[in-house]
mmCIF file of C-alpha atoms in Angstrom:
data_model
loop_
_atom_site.group_PDB
_atom_site.id
_atom_site.type_symbol
_atom_site.label_atom_id
_atom_site.label_comp_id
_atom_site.label_asym_id
_atom_site.label_seq_id
_atom_site.Cartn_x
_atom_site.Cartn_y
_atom_site.Cartn_z
ATOM 1 C CA MET A 1 37.207 71.927 -81.480
ATOM 2 C CA MET A 2 33.880 70.509 -81.655
ATOM 3 C CA ASN A 3 34.649 67.413 -83.502
ATOM 4 C CA LEU A 4 37.185 66.843 -80.616
ATOM 5 C CA MET A 5 34.775 67.196 -77.445
ATOM 6 C CA LYS A 6 32.532 64.563 -79.179
ATOM 7 C CA LYS A 7 35.568 62.029 -79.376
ATOM 8 C CA VAL A 8 36.602 63.205 -75.743
ATOM 9 C CA LYS A 9 32.455 62.638 -74.750
ATOM 10 C CA ARG A 10 32.567 58.981 -76.731
ATOM 11 C CA VAL A 11 35.698 57.955 -74.933
ATOM 12 C CA SER A 12 33.953 58.902 -71.473
ATOM 13 C CA LEU A 13 31.015 57.385 -72.267
ATOM 14 C CA LEU A 14 32.658 54.119 -73.141
ATOM 15 C CA GLY A 15 34.965 54.251 -70.409
ATOM 16 C CA LEU A 16 31.837 54.441 -68.205
ATOM 17 C CA ALA A 17 30.502 51.608 -70.072
ATOM 18 C CA VAL A 18 33.407 49.530 -69.167
ATOM 19 C CA VAL A 19 33.220 50.531 -65.783
ATOM 20 C CA VAL A 20 29.731 49.439 -65.242
ATOM 21 C CA VAL A 21 30.527 45.818 -67.059
ATOM 22 C CA PHE A 22 33.225 45.062 -64.748
ATOM 23 C CA ALA A 23 31.218 46.857 -61.766
ATOM 24 C CA GLY A 24 28.202 44.734 -62.631
ATOM 25 C CA THR A 25 30.565 41.037 -62.995
ATOM 26 C CA ALA A 26 32.260 41.993 -59.239
ATOM 27 C CA ARG A 27 28.617 42.505 -58.003
ATOM 28 C CA GLY A 28 27.649 38.453 -59.789
ATOM 29 C CA VAL A 29 30.890 37.385 -58.337
ATOM 30 C CA ALA A 30 30.260 38.918 -54.890
ATOM 31 C CA GLN A 31 26.704 37.746 -54.622
ATOM 32 C CA GLY A 32 27.490 34.089 -55.961
ATOM 33 C CA GLY A 33 29.977 33.828 -52.895
ATOM 34 C CA SER A 34 27.559 35.212 -50.700
ATOM 35 C CA SER A 35 25.339 32.569 -51.775
ATOM 36 C CA ASP A 36 27.182 29.734 -51.715
ATOM 37 C CA ALA A 37 28.584 30.800 -48.339
ATOM 38 C CA GLN A 38 24.346 30.722 -47.352
ATOM 39 C CA ILE A 39 24.166 27.361 -48.933
ATOM 40 C CA GLN A 40 26.592 26.151 -46.884
ATOM 41 C CA VAL A 41 25.583 27.363 -43.676
ATOM 42 C CA ASP A 42 21.702 26.045 -44.202
ATOM 43 C CA VAL A 43 23.664 22.646 -45.565
ATOM 44 C CA MET A 44 25.466 22.407 -42.123
ATOM 45 C CA LYS A 45 22.288 23.261 -40.397
ATOM 46 C CA ALA A 46 20.247 20.810 -41.915
ATOM 47 C CA LEU A 47 23.357 18.033 -41.065
ATOM 48 C CA ASP A 48 23.518 18.952 -37.373
ATOM 49 C CA ASN A 49 23.094 15.710 -35.926
ATOM 50 C CA LYS A 50 25.209 13.164 -33.950
ATOM 51 C CA ARG A 51 24.887 10.873 -37.122
ATOM 52 C CA PHE A 52 26.648 13.496 -39.231
ATOM 53 C CA LYS A 53 28.727 14.600 -36.483
ATOM 54 C CA ASP A 54 32.313 13.396 -39.168
ATOM 55 C CA VAL A 55 30.445 14.910 -42.320
ATOM 56 C CA LYS A 56 31.487 18.007 -43.910
ATOM 57 C CA ALA A 57 29.674 20.076 -46.744
ATOM 58 C CA SER A 58 31.413 22.620 -49.284
ATOM 59 C CA VAL A 59 29.753 24.486 -51.812
ATOM 60 C CA HIS A 60 30.915 25.698 -55.207
ATOM 61 C CA ASN A 61 28.319 27.283 -57.700
ATOM 62 C CA GLY A 62 25.472 25.911 -55.671
ATOM 63 C CA VAL A 63 26.914 22.211 -56.033
ATOM 64 C CA VAL A 64 27.390 20.534 -52.606
ATOM 65 C CA THR A 65 30.172 18.263 -51.888
ATOM 66 C CA LEU A 66 29.446 16.119 -48.890
ATOM 67 C CA THR A 67 32.669 14.126 -47.393
ATOM 68 C CA GLY A 68 33.664 12.531 -44.140
ATOM 69 C CA THR A 69 32.216 9.427 -42.892
ATOM 70 C CA VAL A 70 29.204 7.887 -41.230
ATOM 71 C CA ASP A 71 28.322 4.707 -39.310
ATOM 72 C CA LEU A 72 25.430 3.616 -41.705
ATOM 73 C CA TYR A 73 24.576 3.780 -45.331
ATOM 74 C CA SER A 74 20.944 5.272 -44.281
ATOM 75 C CA ALA A 75 22.803 8.184 -42.837
ATOM 76 C CA LYS A 76 25.067 8.834 -46.157
ATOM 77 C CA LEU A 77 21.520 8.518 -47.994
ATOM 78 C CA ASP A 78 19.946 10.979 -45.378
ATOM 79 C CA ALA A 79 22.848 13.350 -46.066
ATOM 80 C CA ASP A 80 21.998 13.351 -49.434
ATOM 81 C CA ASN A 81 18.393 13.678 -49.131
ATOM 82 C CA ARG A 82 18.618 16.623 -46.126
ATOM 83 C CA ALA A 83 21.325 18.447 -48.624
ATOM 84 C CA HIS A 84 19.337 18.511 -51.611
ATOM 85 C CA HIS A 85 16.370 20.077 -49.894
ATOM 86 C CA ARG A 86 18.079 23.196 -49.054
ATOM 87 C CA LYS A 87 17.112 26.153 -51.127
ATOM 88 C CA ASN A 88 19.065 27.421 -53.937
ATOM 89 C CA VAL A 89 21.221 23.952 -54.038
ATOM 90 C CA LYS A 90 21.785 22.824 -57.728
ATOM 91 C CA GLY A 91 23.629 19.655 -57.056
ATOM 92 C CA VAL A 92 24.913 17.425 -54.528
ATOM 93 C CA GLU A 93 28.084 15.050 -55.004
ATOM 94 C CA ASN A 94 28.003 12.612 -52.329
ATOM 95 C CA GLN A 95 31.416 11.562 -51.234
ATOM 96 C CA ILE A 96 30.766 10.258 -47.889
ATOM 97 C CA GLN A 97 32.472 7.261 -46.726
ATOM 98 C CA VAL A 98 30.405 4.393 -44.917
ATOM 99 C CA ALA A 99 32.659 3.620 -41.792
ATOM 100 C CA GLY A 100 31.460 1.049 -39.001
ATOM 101 C CA PRO A 101 32.296 -2.256 -38.714
ATOM 102 C CA THR A 102 33.698 -4.717 -41.297
ATOM 103 C CA VAL A 103 31.429 -7.793 -41.891
ATOM 104 C CA GLU A 104 32.709 -10.670 -43.930
ATOM 105 C CA ASP A 105 30.555 -11.023 -47.124
ATOM 106 C CA THR A 106 28.906 -14.406 -46.537
ATOM 107 C CA THR A 107 28.140 -13.618 -42.822
ATOM 108 C CA LEU A 108 26.459 -10.106 -44.015
ATOM 109 C CA ARG A 109 24.434 -11.777 -46.626
ATOM 110 C CA ASP A 110 23.257 -14.516 -44.470
ATOM 111 C CA LYS A 111 22.430 -11.819 -41.533
ATOM 112 C CA LEU A 112 20.816 -9.522 -44.222
ATOM 113 C CA ALA A 113 18.556 -12.695 -45.620
ATOM 114 C CA GLU A 114 17.370 -13.817 -42.133
ATOM 115 C CA ARG A 115 16.472 -10.146 -41.232
ATOM 116 C CA LEU A 116 14.402 -9.763 -44.565
ATOM 117 C CA ALA A 117 13.035 -13.318 -43.921
ATOM 118 C CA TYR A 118 11.271 -11.801 -41.223
ATOM 119 C CA ASP A 119 10.695 -8.621 -42.634
ATOM 120 C CA ARG A 120 7.058 -7.480 -42.799
ATOM 121 C CA VAL A 121 5.400 -10.808 -41.331
ATOM 122 C CA GLY A 122 1.878 -9.827 -40.149
ATOM 123 C CA TYR A 123 1.195 -7.796 -43.558
ATOM 124 C CA GLY A 124 0.080 -10.731 -45.415
ATOM 125 C CA THR A 125 2.477 -10.848 -48.042
ATOM 126 C CA THR A 126 5.455 -12.327 -46.972
ATOM 127 C CA ALA A 127 4.946 -15.405 -49.316
ATOM 128 C CA PHE A 128 4.493 -13.220 -51.947
ATOM 129 C CA ASN A 129 7.864 -11.574 -51.927
ATOM 130 C CA SER A 130 10.905 -13.221 -53.461
ATOM 131 C CA PHE A 131 14.249 -11.418 -52.935
ATOM 132 C CA THR A 132 17.863 -12.041 -53.732
ATOM 133 C CA ILE A 133 21.046 -10.922 -52.054
ATOM 134 C CA GLY A 134 24.484 -10.610 -53.174
ATOM 135 C CA VAL A 135 27.091 -8.710 -51.527
ATOM 136 C CA GLN A 136 30.756 -8.024 -52.499
ATOM 137 C CA ASN A 137 32.930 -6.112 -50.121
ATOM 138 C CA GLY A 138 30.109 -4.735 -48.389
ATOM 139 C CA ALA A 139 28.167 -3.471 -50.927
ATOM 140 C CA VAL A 140 24.752 -5.241 -51.230
ATOM 141 C CA THR A 141 22.493 -5.683 -54.501
ATOM 142 C CA LEU A 142 18.840 -6.547 -54.201
ATOM 143 C CA GLY A 143 16.942 -8.412 -56.755
ATOM 144 C CA GLY A 144 14.042 -10.416 -57.193
ATOM 145 C CA THR A 145 9.925 -9.338 -57.038
ATOM 146 C CA ALA A 146 8.478 -7.400 -54.448
ATOM 147 C CA TYR A 147 4.509 -7.524 -53.926
ATOM 148 C CA GLY A 148 4.408 -3.837 -53.709
ATOM 149 C CA PRO A 149 6.166 -0.379 -52.932
ATOM 150 C CA SER A 150 5.817 -0.683 -49.375
ATOM 151 C CA ASP A 151 7.309 -4.363 -49.440
ATOM 152 C CA LYS A 152 10.074 -2.975 -51.411
ATOM 153 C CA ASP A 153 10.583 0.137 -49.657
ATOM 154 C CA SER A 154 11.162 -1.933 -46.354
ATOM 155 C CA ALA A 155 13.333 -4.197 -47.875
ATOM 156 C CA ILE A 156 16.031 -1.305 -48.757
ATOM 157 C CA SER A 157 15.207 0.091 -45.243
ATOM 158 C CA LEU A 158 16.332 -2.505 -43.292
ATOM 159 C CA VAL A 159 19.809 -3.379 -45.544
ATOM 160 C CA SER A 160 20.592 0.358 -45.398
ATOM 161 C CA ASN A 161 20.462 0.220 -41.791
ATOM 162 C CA TYR A 162 22.413 -2.577 -41.117
ATOM 163 C CA PRO A 163 25.872 -2.482 -39.553
ATOM 164 C CA GLY A 164 28.560 -3.569 -42.364
ATOM 165 C CA VAL A 165 26.516 -2.225 -45.145
ATOM 166 C CA LYS A 166 28.758 0.150 -47.440
ATOM 167 C CA ASP A 167 26.575 0.249 -50.540
ATOM 168 C CA VAL A 168 22.804 -0.653 -51.443
ATOM 169 C CA ILE A 169 22.108 -1.630 -55.031
ATOM 170 C CA ASP A 170 18.530 -1.640 -55.494
ATOM 171 C CA ASN A 171 17.273 -4.350 -58.456
ATOM 172 C CA ILE A 172 13.966 -5.383 -57.076
ATOM 173 C CA GLU A 173 10.931 -4.970 -59.366
ATOM 174 C CA VAL A 174 7.579 -4.239 -58.007
ATOM 175 C CA ALA A 175 4.896 -7.016 -59.466
ATOM 176 C CA PRO A 176 2.549 -4.619 -61.247
ATOM 177 C CA MET A 177 -1.265 -4.037 -59.496
ATOM 178 C CA SER A 178 -3.369 -6.447 -60.915
ATOM 179 C CA PRO A 179 -7.129 -7.766 -59.819
ATOM 180 C CA MET A 180 -6.178 -10.947 -61.755
ATOM 181 C CA ASP A 181 -3.054 -11.448 -60.383
ATOM 182 C CA ASP A 182 -4.057 -11.234 -56.689
ATOM 183 C CA ARG A 183 -6.670 -13.581 -57.089
ATOM 184 C CA ILE A 184 -4.013 -16.040 -58.481
ATOM 185 C CA ARG A 185 -2.242 -15.337 -55.279
ATOM 186 C CA LEU A 186 -4.791 -16.242 -53.063
ATOM 187 C CA ALA A 187 -5.949 -19.364 -55.177
ATOM 188 C CA GLU A 188 -2.063 -20.509 -55.069
ATOM 189 C CA ALA A 189 -1.525 -19.717 -51.143
ATOM 190 C CA ARG A 190 -4.888 -22.012 -50.762
ATOM 191 C CA ALA A 191 -3.821 -24.939 -53.114
ATOM 192 C CA ILE A 192 -0.038 -25.033 -52.003
ATOM 193 C CA TYR A 193 -0.358 -24.407 -48.245
ATOM 194 C CA GLY A 194 -3.644 -26.137 -47.873
ATOM 195 C CA PHE A 195 -2.155 -29.373 -49.064
ATOM 196 C CA PRO A 196 -1.382 -31.883 -46.259
ATOM 197 C CA GLN A 197 2.170 -32.649 -47.454
ATOM 198 C CA LEU A 198 2.812 -28.706 -47.517
ATOM 199 C CA ASN A 199 0.938 -27.098 -45.143
ATOM 200 C CA LYS A 200 4.415 -27.114 -42.392
ATOM 201 C CA TYR A 201 5.853 -24.922 -44.713
ATOM 202 C CA ALA A 202 3.157 -21.929 -43.561
ATOM 203 C CA ILE A 203 4.105 -22.922 -39.990
ATOM 204 C CA ASP A 204 7.065 -20.437 -39.649
ATOM 205 C CA PRO A 205 6.379 -17.392 -41.572
ATOM 206 C CA ALA A 206 9.951 -16.453 -42.388
ATOM 207 C CA LYS A 207 10.426 -19.831 -44.572
ATOM 208 C CA PRO A 208 7.352 -20.469 -46.629
ATOM 209 C CA ILE A 209 7.080 -21.667 -50.162
ATOM 210 C CA ARG A 210 7.503 -18.045 -51.785
ATOM 211 C CA ILE A 211 4.926 -17.478 -54.551
ATOM 212 C CA THR A 212 5.492 -14.757 -57.285
ATOM 213 C CA VAL A 213 2.871 -13.522 -59.657
ATOM 214 C CA VAL A 214 3.423 -11.692 -62.529
ATOM 215 C CA ASN A 215 0.726 -11.189 -65.192
ATOM 216 C CA GLY A 216 -0.332 -14.342 -64.587
ATOM 217 C CA ASN A 217 3.027 -16.049 -64.753
ATOM 218 C CA VAL A 218 3.811 -18.011 -61.378
ATOM 219 C CA THR A 219 7.229 -18.478 -60.067
ATOM 220 C CA LEU A 220 7.916 -20.769 -56.961
ATOM 221 C CA SER A 221 11.401 -20.095 -55.051
ATOM 222 C CA GLY A 222 12.347 -20.849 -51.735
ATOM 223 C CA VAL A 223 14.026 -24.101 -49.657
ATOM 224 C CA VAL A 224 11.968 -27.811 -49.443
ATOM 225 C CA ASP A 225 12.678 -30.654 -47.829
ATOM 226 C CA SER A 226 12.342 -33.078 -50.611
ATOM 227 C CA GLU A 227 12.096 -33.647 -53.938
ATOM 228 C CA ALA A 228 8.612 -34.726 -53.459
ATOM 229 C CA ASP A 229 7.489 -31.717 -51.927
ATOM 230 C CA LYS A 230 8.961 -29.841 -54.708
ATOM 231 C CA ASP A 231 7.128 -32.133 -57.326
ATOM 232 C CA VAL A 232 3.844 -31.612 -55.419
ATOM 233 C CA ALA A 233 4.420 -27.691 -55.343
ATOM 234 C CA ASN A 234 4.458 -27.436 -58.718
ATOM 235 C CA ILE A 235 1.438 -29.733 -59.386
ATOM 236 C CA ARG A 236 -0.404 -27.824 -56.992
ATOM 237 C CA ALA A 237 0.450 -24.284 -58.353
ATOM 238 C CA ASN A 238 -0.444 -25.628 -62.146
ATOM 239 C CA SER A 239 -3.794 -26.725 -60.895
ATOM 240 C CA VAL A 240 -5.022 -22.936 -60.163
ATOM 241 C CA ALA A 241 -7.378 -21.646 -62.916
ATOM 242 C CA GLY A 242 -6.141 -18.577 -64.860
ATOM 243 C CA VAL A 243 -2.518 -19.268 -64.570
ATOM 244 C CA PHE A 244 -0.310 -19.202 -67.870
ATOM 245 C CA LYS A 245 2.582 -20.678 -66.722
ATOM 246 C CA VAL A 246 4.439 -21.987 -63.662
ATOM 247 C CA THR A 247 8.318 -21.645 -62.915
ATOM 248 C CA ASN A 248 9.660 -23.759 -60.320
ATOM 249 C CA ASN A 249 12.542 -22.481 -58.666
ATOM 250 C CA LEU A 250 12.195 -24.306 -55.349
ATOM 251 C CA GLN A 251 15.741 -25.844 -53.618
ATOM 252 C CA VAL A 252 15.775 -28.979 -52.129
ATOM 253 C CA ILE A 253 17.713 -29.041 -48.834
ATOM 254 C CA GLY A 254 21.220 -31.075 -49.127
ATOM 255 C CA SER A 255 20.810 -31.258 -52.808
ATOM 256 C CA GLY A 256 24.010 -29.308 -53.626
ATOM 257 C CA GLN A 257 22.804 -26.960 -55.809
ATOM 258 C CA GLU A 258 24.103 -23.322 -55.330
ATOM 259 C CA LYS A 259 23.497 -20.202 -56.422
ATOM 260 C CA PRO A 260 25.194 -16.987 -56.640
ATOM 261 C CA ASP A 261 22.710 -14.830 -54.428
ATOM 262 C CA LYS A 262 20.755 -15.946 -51.761
ATOM 263 C CA ASP A 263 16.589 -15.866 -52.037
ATOM 264 C CA LYS A 264 14.460 -15.097 -49.106
#
């Protein structure tokens, strides 16, 4: 009789344990669902702006999926950033599509090149930035070298906020900080722009001879009026003390040279 009581008791305890486990699992599921629901509320509150009026958010296990459309690529990035910064968000899948106007690739590239050419004029770094632009089906690839992080960020922001841009691929490199390179940049600018034959390229800040310096290596880019100007610029660039190497990528107007990306 005593053995039978022990068995019954053991079975009862086991049943209780099973109930406790299932109760805990159910509570976890309920809490997870509640957490996802709260995250969704928080994300949609963060997206309470007319730029995101056509954006929706769903949440599963803490991962937010953004869908819908926006007018500018910058709005897509901003929505992603806002979602990432909500409490308990584990990740964001950004499936937002950029609507807005459709601009022919060549036209879009030329418009962006013109805008970038005048970007940050007045900061004294325009001549030391050399960017390339490639456009395919509205997706813009930015390359080249920026004088500093601010120049790079400004270029990306300008492109991201331009109507017709569907995506931005950032391949821009930032020149490393170097007192030696800064000295060479200033010396190169004086040597090139200070020469009578070449000082015309300093008149329009959007159309200078671009001078990129990385670890003492100088690269000249941009467009000049003649082969003579290209040759003189090369000679002047090589005359600066401390320069290891000069790469002359200057193009001559009407030379027929074509490049896949447009330098600005």
